[in-house]
CSV table of C-alpha atoms and ligand atoms in Angstrom, one decimal:
chain,number,residue,atom,x,y,z
A,1,UNK,CA,-120.6,71.9,17.4
A,2,UNK,CA,-117.8,73.2,15.6
A,3,UNK,CA,-118.5,73.8,11.8
A,4,UNK,CA,-115.2,72.3,10.7
A,5,UNK,CA,-114.0,68.8,11.7
A,6,UNK,CA,-110.5,68.1,13.4
A,7,UNK,CA,-107.7,67.7,10.7
A,8,UNK,CA,-105.1,65.5,12.1
A,9,UNK,CA,-101.5,65.0,10.8
A,10,UNK,CA,-100.7,61.3,11.2
A,11,UNK,CA,-97.0,61.5,10.2
A,12,UNK,CA,-96.0,62.1,13.9
A,13,UNK,CA,-97.7,58.9,14.8
A,14,UNK,CA,-95.8,57.0,12.3
A,15,UNK,CA,-92.6,58.6,12.7
A,16,UNK,CA,-92.6,60.7,15.9
A,17,UNK,CA,-91.6,59.8,19.4
A,18,UNK,CA,-93.7,58.0,22.0
A,19,UNK,CA,-95.1,61.3,23.5
A,20,UNK,CA,-95.8,62.5,19.8
A,21,UNK,CA,-97.8,59.2,19.2
A,22,UNK,CA,-99.7,59.7,22.2
A,23,UNK,CA,-100.6,63.1,21.2
A,24,UNK,CA,-102.0,62.1,17.9
A,25,UNK,CA,-103.8,59.1,19.6
A,26,UNK,CA,-105.5,61.5,22.0
A,27,UNK,CA,-106.6,64.0,19.2
A,28,UNK,CA,-108.2,61.1,17.2
A,29,UNK,CA,-110.1,59.9,20.4
A,30,UNK,CA,-111.1,63.4,21.0
A,31,UNK,CA,-112.5,64.0,17.6
A,32,UNK,CA,-114.5,60.7,17.7
A,33,UNK,CA,-115.8,61.6,21.1
A,34,UNK,CA,-117.1,64.9,20.0
A,35,UNK,CA,-117.9,64.6,16.4
A,36,UNK,CA,-117.5,60.8,15.2
A,37,UNK,CA,-115.7,62.4,12.3
A,38,UNK,CA,-112.3,63.7,11.5
A,39,UNK,CA,-109.7,64.3,8.6
A,40,UNK,CA,-106.4,62.8,8.3
A,41,UNK,CA,-103.4,64.2,6.3
A,42,UNK,CA,-100.0,62.4,5.8
A,43,UNK,CA,-101.8,59.1,6.5
A,44,UNK,CA,-99.3,57.2,4.3
A,45,UNK,CA,-101.4,56.3,1.4
A,46,UNK,CA,-99.6,58.0,-1.4
A,47,UNK,CA,-101.4,60.7,-3.3
A,48,UNK,CA,-100.7,59.0,-6.8
A,49,UNK,CA,-102.4,55.7,-5.4
A,50,UNK,CA,-105.6,57.6,-4.5
A,51,UNK,CA,-105.6,59.2,-8.0
A,52,UNK,CA,-105.0,56.0,-9.5
A,53,UNK,CA,-108.0,54.6,-7.5
A,54,UNK,CA,-110.3,57.2,-8.7
A,55,UNK,CA,-109.2,56.7,-12.4
A,56,UNK,CA,-110.0,52.9,-12.0
A,57,UNK,CA,-113.4,53.7,-10.5
A,58,UNK,CA,-114.3,55.9,-13.5
A,59,UNK,CA,-113.1,53.3,-15.9
A,60,UNK,CA,-115.2,50.7,-14.1
A,61,UNK,CA,-118.3,52.9,-13.9
A,62,UNK,CA,-117.9,54.0,-17.7
A,63,UNK,CA,-118.3,50.4,-18.9
A,64,UNK,CA,-121.6,49.5,-20.5
A,65,UNK,CA,-124.2,48.2,-18.2
A,66,UNK,CA,-124.2,44.7,-19.9
A,67,UNK,CA,-120.5,44.4,-18.9
A,68,UNK,CA,-120.9,45.7,-15.4
A,69,UNK,CA,-123.8,43.1,-15.1
A,70,UNK,CA,-121.3,40.3,-15.5
A,71,UNK,CA,-120.2,41.0,-11.8
A,72,UNK,CA,-123.5,41.2,-10.3
A,73,UNK,CA,-124.2,41.8,-6.6
A,74,UNK,CA,-126.2,38.7,-5.3
A,75,UNK,CA,-129.9,39.2,-4.7
A,76,UNK,CA,-129.4,39.1,-1.0
A,77,UNK,CA,-128.0,41.8,1.5
A,78,UNK,CA,-125.1,39.5,2.2
A,79,UNK,CA,-122.5,39.2,0.7
A,80,UNK,CA,-122.0,42.8,-0.1
A,81,UNK,CA,-120.0,41.9,-3.3
A,82,UNK,CA,-120.0,43.1,-6.8
A,83,UNK,CA,-121.8,45.7,-8.9
A,84,UNK,CA,-125.1,47.0,-7.6
A,85,UNK,CA,-126.7,49.1,-10.2
A,86,UNK,CA,-130.1,51.1,-10.0
A,87,UNK,CA,-132.3,51.0,-6.9
A,88,UNK,CA,-130.8,48.2,-4.7
A,89,UNK,CA,-129.5,50.3,-1.7
A,90,UNK,CA,-132.0,51.8,0.5
A,91,UNK,CA,-130.1,53.6,3.4
A,92,UNK,CA,-133.2,55.7,4.1
A,93,UNK,CA,-134.4,53.0,6.3
A,94,UNK,CA,-131.8,53.9,8.8
A,95,UNK,CA,-131.2,56.9,11.0
A,96,UNK,CA,-133.6,59.9,11.7
A,97,UNK,CA,-136.9,60.3,10.0
A,98,UNK,CA,-136.6,64.2,10.5
A,99,UNK,CA,-137.0,66.4,7.4
A,100,UNK,CA,-138.4,63.3,5.4
A,101,UNK,CA,-141.1,65.1,3.8
A,102,UNK,CA,-138.9,68.0,2.4
A,103,UNK,CA,-136.4,65.5,1.0
A,104,UNK,CA,-136.4,63.9,-2.3
A,105,UNK,CA,-134.4,60.8,-2.2
A,106,UNK,CA,-132.8,60.3,-5.6
A,107,UNK,CA,-133.0,56.7,-5.0
A,108,UNK,CA,-136.7,56.5,-4.8
A,109,UNK,CA,-137.4,59.7,-6.9
A,110,UNK,CA,-136.6,58.2,-10.3
A,111,UNK,CA,-137.5,60.0,-13.3
A,112,UNK,CA,-134.8,58.8,-15.5
A,113,UNK,CA,-133.1,56.0,-13.6
A,114,UNK,CA,-129.7,56.1,-15.4
A,115,UNK,CA,-129.4,59.9,-14.5
A,116,UNK,CA,-130.7,59.8,-11.0
A,117,UNK,CA,-129.4,56.7,-9.2
A,118,UNK,CA,-126.2,55.7,-7.6
A,119,UNK,CA,-124.1,52.8,-8.5
A,120,UNK,CA,-121.6,50.8,-6.4
A,121,UNK,CA,-119.0,48.2,-6.6
A,122,UNK,CA,-118.2,46.2,-3.5
A,123,UNK,CA,-115.2,44.0,-2.5
A,124,UNK,CA,-114.2,42.0,0.6
A,125,UNK,CA,-110.8,40.4,1.6
A,126,UNK,CA,-109.2,38.1,-1.0
A,127,UNK,CA,-109.2,35.3,1.5
A,128,UNK,CA,-112.5,35.9,3.2
A,129,UNK,CA,-113.5,32.7,4.7
A,130,UNK,CA,-117.2,33.2,4.2
A,131,UNK,CA,-117.8,35.3,1.0
A,132,UNK,CA,-115.7,35.3,-2.2
A,133,UNK,CA,-115.3,38.6,-4.2
A,134,UNK,CA,-117.3,39.0,-7.5
A,135,UNK,CA,-114.9,40.1,-10.4
A,136,UNK,CA,-115.7,41.0,-14.0
A,137,UNK,CA,-113.8,38.7,-16.3
A,138,UNK,CA,-110.3,40.1,-16.5
A,139,UNK,CA,-110.5,40.8,-20.3
A,140,UNK,CA,-113.4,43.1,-19.6
A,141,UNK,CA,-111.3,45.5,-17.5
A,142,UNK,CA,-107.5,44.4,-17.4
A,143,UNK,CA,-105.8,45.2,-14.4
A,144,UNK,CA,-108.7,46.3,-12.3
A,145,UNK,CA,-108.8,43.3,-10.1
A,146,UNK,CA,-105.0,43.5,-9.2
A,147,UNK,CA,-105.2,47.2,-8.3
A,148,UNK,CA,-108.4,46.9,-6.3
A,149,UNK,CA,-106.7,43.8,-4.5
A,150,UNK,CA,-103.7,46.0,-3.6
A,151,UNK,CA,-105.5,49.0,-2.6
A,152,UNK,CA,-107.5,46.8,-0.1
A,153,UNK,CA,-104.3,45.6,1.4
A,154,UNK,CA,-103.0,49.3,1.6
A,155,UNK,CA,-106.0,50.7,3.1
A,156,UNK,CA,-106.0,47.5,5.6
A,157,UNK,CA,-102.5,48.7,6.9
A,158,UNK,CA,-103.6,52.3,7.2
A,159,UNK,CA,-106.7,51.2,9.2
A,160,UNK,CA,-104.7,49.2,11.7
A,161,UNK,CA,-102.4,52.2,12.1
A,162,UNK,CA,-105.4,54.3,12.9
A,163,UNK,CA,-106.8,51.9,15.3
A,164,UNK,CA,-103.5,51.5,17.2
A,165,UNK,CA,-103.4,55.2,17.6
A,166,UNK,CA,-106.9,55.0,18.8
A,167,UNK,CA,-106.0,52.4,21.3
A,168,UNK,CA,-103.2,54.8,22.6
A,169,UNK,CA,-105.7,57.6,22.7
A,170,UNK,CA,-108.2,55.6,24.8
A,171,UNK,CA,-105.6,54.1,27.2
A,172,UNK,CA,-106.3,50.5,25.8
A,173,UNK,CA,-103.6,47.8,25.8
A,174,UNK,CA,-102.1,47.3,22.5
A,175,UNK,CA,-104.0,45.1,20.1
A,176,UNK,CA,-107.3,45.7,21.7
A,177,UNK,CA,-108.6,47.0,18.6
A,178,UNK,CA,-106.4,45.9,16.1
A,179,UNK,CA,-106.3,42.1,17.3
A,180,UNK,CA,-109.9,42.2,16.7
A,181,UNK,CA,-109.5,43.0,13.2
A,182,UNK,CA,-107.0,40.4,12.3
A,183,UNK,CA,-109.0,38.8,9.5
A,184,UNK,CA,-109.6,42.1,7.5
A,185,UNK,CA,-113.4,41.1,7.2
A,186,UNK,CA,-113.8,44.5,5.7
A,187,UNK,CA,-115.6,46.0,2.7
A,188,UNK,CA,-114.2,48.4,0.1
A,189,UNK,CA,-116.9,50.2,-2.0
A,190,UNK,CA,-116.6,52.4,-5.2
A,191,UNK,CA,-119.7,54.8,-5.5
A,192,UNK,CA,-120.7,56.8,-8.7
A,193,UNK,CA,-123.4,59.3,-8.3
A,194,UNK,CA,-124.3,60.0,-11.9
A,195,UNK,CA,-125.0,63.6,-13.1
A,196,UNK,CA,-128.3,65.3,-12.4
A,197,UNK,CA,-129.9,68.0,-14.6
A,198,UNK,CA,-130.9,70.8,-12.0
A,199,UNK,CA,-134.2,71.5,-13.6
A,200,UNK,CA,-135.5,68.1,-12.7
A,201,UNK,CA,-134.6,68.7,-9.0
A,202,UNK,CA,-136.1,72.3,-8.4
A,203,UNK,CA,-138.6,72.7,-5.6
A,204,UNK,CA,-136.8,70.9,-2.8
A,205,UNK,CA,-133.5,69.8,-1.3
A,206,UNK,CA,-132.3,66.6,-2.7
A,207,UNK,CA,-130.2,63.8,-1.1
A,208,UNK,CA,-127.9,61.4,-3.0
A,209,UNK,CA,-127.6,59.1,-0.1
A,210,UNK,CA,-129.9,59.4,2.8
A,211,UNK,CA,-128.9,59.8,6.3
A,212,UNK,CA,-127.3,56.8,8.0
A,213,UNK,CA,-124.7,55.6,10.3
A,214,UNK,CA,-121.9,53.2,9.2
A,215,UNK,CA,-121.8,49.7,10.6
A,216,UNK,CA,-118.4,48.8,11.4
A,217,UNK,CA,-115.7,50.4,13.4
A,218,UNK,CA,-114.0,53.1,11.3
A,219,UNK,CA,-114.5,54.2,7.7
A,220,UNK,CA,-111.7,55.6,5.6
A,221,UNK,CA,-113.4,58.0,2.8
A,222,UNK,CA,-112.0,59.8,-0.1
A,223,UNK,CA,-114.3,62.0,-2.3
A,224,UNK,CA,-113.8,64.1,-5.2
A,225,UNK,CA,-114.1,67.8,-5.5
A,226,UNK,CA,-117.9,67.7,-6.2
A,227,UNK,CA,-118.7,67.6,-2.5
A,228,UNK,CA,-122.1,67.0,-0.9
A,229,UNK,CA,-121.1,65.0,2.2
A,230,UNK,CA,-123.0,66.3,5.4
A,231,UNK,CA,-122.8,65.2,8.9
A,232,UNK,CA,-125.3,65.7,11.7
A,233,UNK,CA,-124.6,68.0,14.4
A,234,UNK,CA,-124.9,65.8,17.5
A,235,UNK,CA,-126.0,68.7,19.6
A,236,UNK,CA,-128.9,69.7,17.1
A,237,UNK,CA,-130.2,66.6,15.7
A,238,UNK,CA,-131.7,66.8,12.2
A,239,UNK,CA,-129.1,69.7,11.4
A,240,UNK,CA,-126.5,68.7,8.7
A,241,UNK,CA,-123.2,70.5,8.2
A,242,UNK,CA,-121.0,70.0,5.0
A,243,UNK,CA,-117.7,68.4,5.2
A,244,UNK,CA,-115.6,69.2,2.3
A,245,UNK,CA,-112.3,67.8,1.2
A,246,UNK,CA,-109.5,70.4,0.3
A,247,UNK,CA,-107.6,67.7,-1.7
A,248,UNK,CA,-108.3,64.3,-3.3
A,249,UNK,CA,-106.0,62.8,-0.8
A,250,UNK,CA,-107.4,64.1,2.2
A,251,UNK,CA,-108.8,61.3,4.3
A,252,UNK,CA,-112.2,61.5,6.0
A,253,UNK,CA,-112.3,58.9,8.9
A,254,UNK,CA,-115.6,58.5,10.6
A,255,UNK,CA,-116.5,56.1,13.4
A,256,UNK,CA,-119.3,53.3,13.0
A,257,UNK,CA,-121.9,51.5,15.3
A,258,UNK,CA,-119.4,48.7,16.4
A,259,UNK,CA,-117.0,51.2,18.0
A,260,UNK,CA,-119.9,53.1,19.4
A,261,UNK,CA,-121.2,49.9,21.1
A,262,UNK,CA,-117.8,48.9,22.3
A,263,UNK,CA,-117.2,52.2,23.9
A,264,UNK,CA,-120.7,52.2,25.5
A,265,UNK,CA,-121.4,55.4,23.5
A,266,UNK,CA,-118.3,57.2,24.6
A,267,UNK,CA,-117.4,57.6,20.9
A,268,UNK,CA,-120.0,58.6,18.5
A,269,UNK,CA,-121.2,56.8,15.3
A,270,UNK,CA,-122.5,60.0,13.7
A,271,UNK,CA,-125.4,60.1,11.0
A,272,UNK,CA,-124.3,61.5,7.6
A,273,UNK,CA,-125.7,61.7,4.0
A,274,UNK,CA,-124.7,63.0,0.7
A,275,UNK,CA,-126.9,66.1,-0.1
A,276,UNK,CA,-127.5,68.6,-2.8
A,277,UNK,CA,-128.1,72.0,-1.4
A,278,UNK,CA,-131.0,74.2,-2.4
A,279,UNK,CA,-128.6,77.0,-3.3
A,280,UNK,CA,-126.8,74.7,-5.9
A,281,UNK,CA,-130.4,74.0,-7.4
A,282,UNK,CA,-131.2,77.6,-7.3
A,283,UNK,CA,-128.1,78.9,-9.1
A,284,UNK,CA,-128.9,77.9,-12.5
A,285,UNK,CA,-131.9,76.1,-13.8
A,286,UNK,CA,-130.2,74.9,-16.8
A,287,UNK,CA,-127.2,73.5,-15.0
A,288,UNK,CA,-126.2,70.1,-14.8
A,289,UNK,CA,-125.1,68.8,-11.3
A,290,UNK,CA,-121.8,67.2,-11.8
A,291,UNK,CA,-121.5,63.4,-11.3
A,292,UNK,CA,-119.6,62.4,-8.2
A,293,UNK,CA,-117.1,59.8,-7.2
A,294,UNK,CA,-116.2,58.3,-3.7
A,295,UNK,CA,-114.4,55.5,-2.3
A,296,UNK,CA,-115.1,54.1,1.1
A,297,UNK,CA,-113.1,51.3,3.0
A,298,UNK,CA,-115.4,50.2,5.9
A,299,UNK,CA,-113.2,48.6,8.7
A,300,UNK,CA,-115.2,45.9,10.6
A,301,UNK,CA,-114.3,43.5,13.3
A,302,UNK,CA,-113.8,39.9,13.0
A,303,UNK,CA,-117.3,38.3,12.7
A,304,UNK,CA,-116.7,36.3,15.7
A,305,UNK,CA,-116.4,39.1,18.1
A,306,UNK,CA,-119.0,40.3,20.4
A,307,UNK,CA,-120.7,43.5,19.6
A,308,UNK,CA,-121.6,44.1,23.2
A,309,UNK,CA,-118.1,43.9,24.8
A,310,UNK,CA,-114.4,43.4,24.2
A,311,UNK,CA,-114.2,40.0,25.8
A,312,UNK,CA,-111.7,37.8,24.3
A,313,UNK,CA,-114.4,35.3,23.1
A,314,UNK,CA,-118.1,36.2,22.4
A,315,UNK,CA,-119.8,35.2,25.6
A,316,UNK,CA,-123.0,33.0,25.3
A,317,UNK,CA,-125.9,35.3,25.1
A,318,UNK,CA,-124.1,38.3,23.7
A,319,UNK,CA,-124.6,39.1,19.8
A,320,UNK,CA,-121.6,38.4,17.6
A,321,UNK,CA,-120.4,41.0,15.2
A,322,UNK,CA,-121.4,38.9,12.2
A,323,UNK,CA,-125.0,38.7,13.3
A,324,UNK,CA,-125.2,42.4,14.1
A,325,UNK,CA,-123.7,43.3,10.6
A,326,UNK,CA,-126.1,40.8,9.0
A,327,UNK,CA,-129.1,42.4,10.8
A,328,UNK,CA,-127.9,45.9,9.7
A,329,UNK,CA,-127.2,44.9,6.0
A,330,UNK,CA,-130.5,43.2,5.7
A,331,UNK,CA,-132.6,46.4,6.6
A,332,UNK,CA,-130.3,48.5,4.5
A,333,UNK,CA,-130.9,46.5,1.4
A,334,UNK,CA,-134.6,46.6,2.1
A,335,UNK,CA,-135.0,42.8,2.3
A,336,UNK,CA,-135.7,42.7,6.2
B,401,LIG,O1,-120.2,59.0,-0.9
B,401,LIG,C1,-119.8,59.5,0.2
B,401,LIG,O2,-119.1,60.4,0.2
B,401,LIG,C2,-120.4,58.8,1.4
B,401,LIG,C3,-120.9,57.5,1.5
B,401,LIG,C4,-121.3,56.8,2.7
B,401,LIG,O3,-121.5,57.6,3.5
B,401,LIG,C5,-121.4,55.4,2.5
B,401,LIG,O4,-121.4,54.7,1.5
B,401,LIG,O5,-121.6,54.9,3.6
B,402,LIG,FE1,-121.6,56.1,5.2
């Protein structure tokens, strides 16, 4: 596998000729076939919007625990809504078990829980027919809800344009993919990985989020400069390579399980994790590893679609996307 993922300029899909659009679509399809990951620049989400998004995330996670607890994630895998504090998610159940003995998963290796865990805030569509969002009272963080709702809409439009490009690249009829996302039954997740004192981590590689695949169709991710995201080499299972962002507004797009199913494995849902390299740990035993922020927008098909085929209606005997996602979430959150 190449050590760097493809960087694709989306501007010529939005503003180019039919031929230029097709070239972008082909490049996206090819990157998903080979690696399941790509980077997108000129994707149409303004840099200032992404900077504002990260500022809201910082403000939200800086609130006292007692305030964040006013928007609690329900004690069930579904719906994935609201604030999750310490120890709720367990992605380590998924994906490869290789190297498990040498890994210290920060979610299970809690010496001081406030320092070591990750916290998240999850949100769905405003008009989700099944699951309502869980917000803080407006006075606790005025403006947060309206910004996040606006960002959800912006990310949805971007997701639909990327899927339209992929339709072209795969030679699918228009709306084959976008039409199956008409309800925006997606999830937007803010994640905060708190700072870690290096001396408490010496003696082994550590992971901030264990290896896993994403469940949906595509994920649009922004990460800050701290880094740590790694993807598995499809040709060498168990070997992970870093994927860094050169700018805050560089979008990382990865393919999820639903699209892997729909394309019968032609496109890859690649395992990935957020890792702390041994070299970082060795550098300075008195160092504190920086906190890290990321924002992921998980695009998912309408729940009524089939996970197995692109049939217009889910045929009897085929699993629906809704049931598939419920099954995956149940295991992730350790309730199954
Ligand atoms: O925080 C990141 O950079 C990636 C997180 C991730 O892979 C996920 O939440 O599915
Ligand atoms: Fe992920």
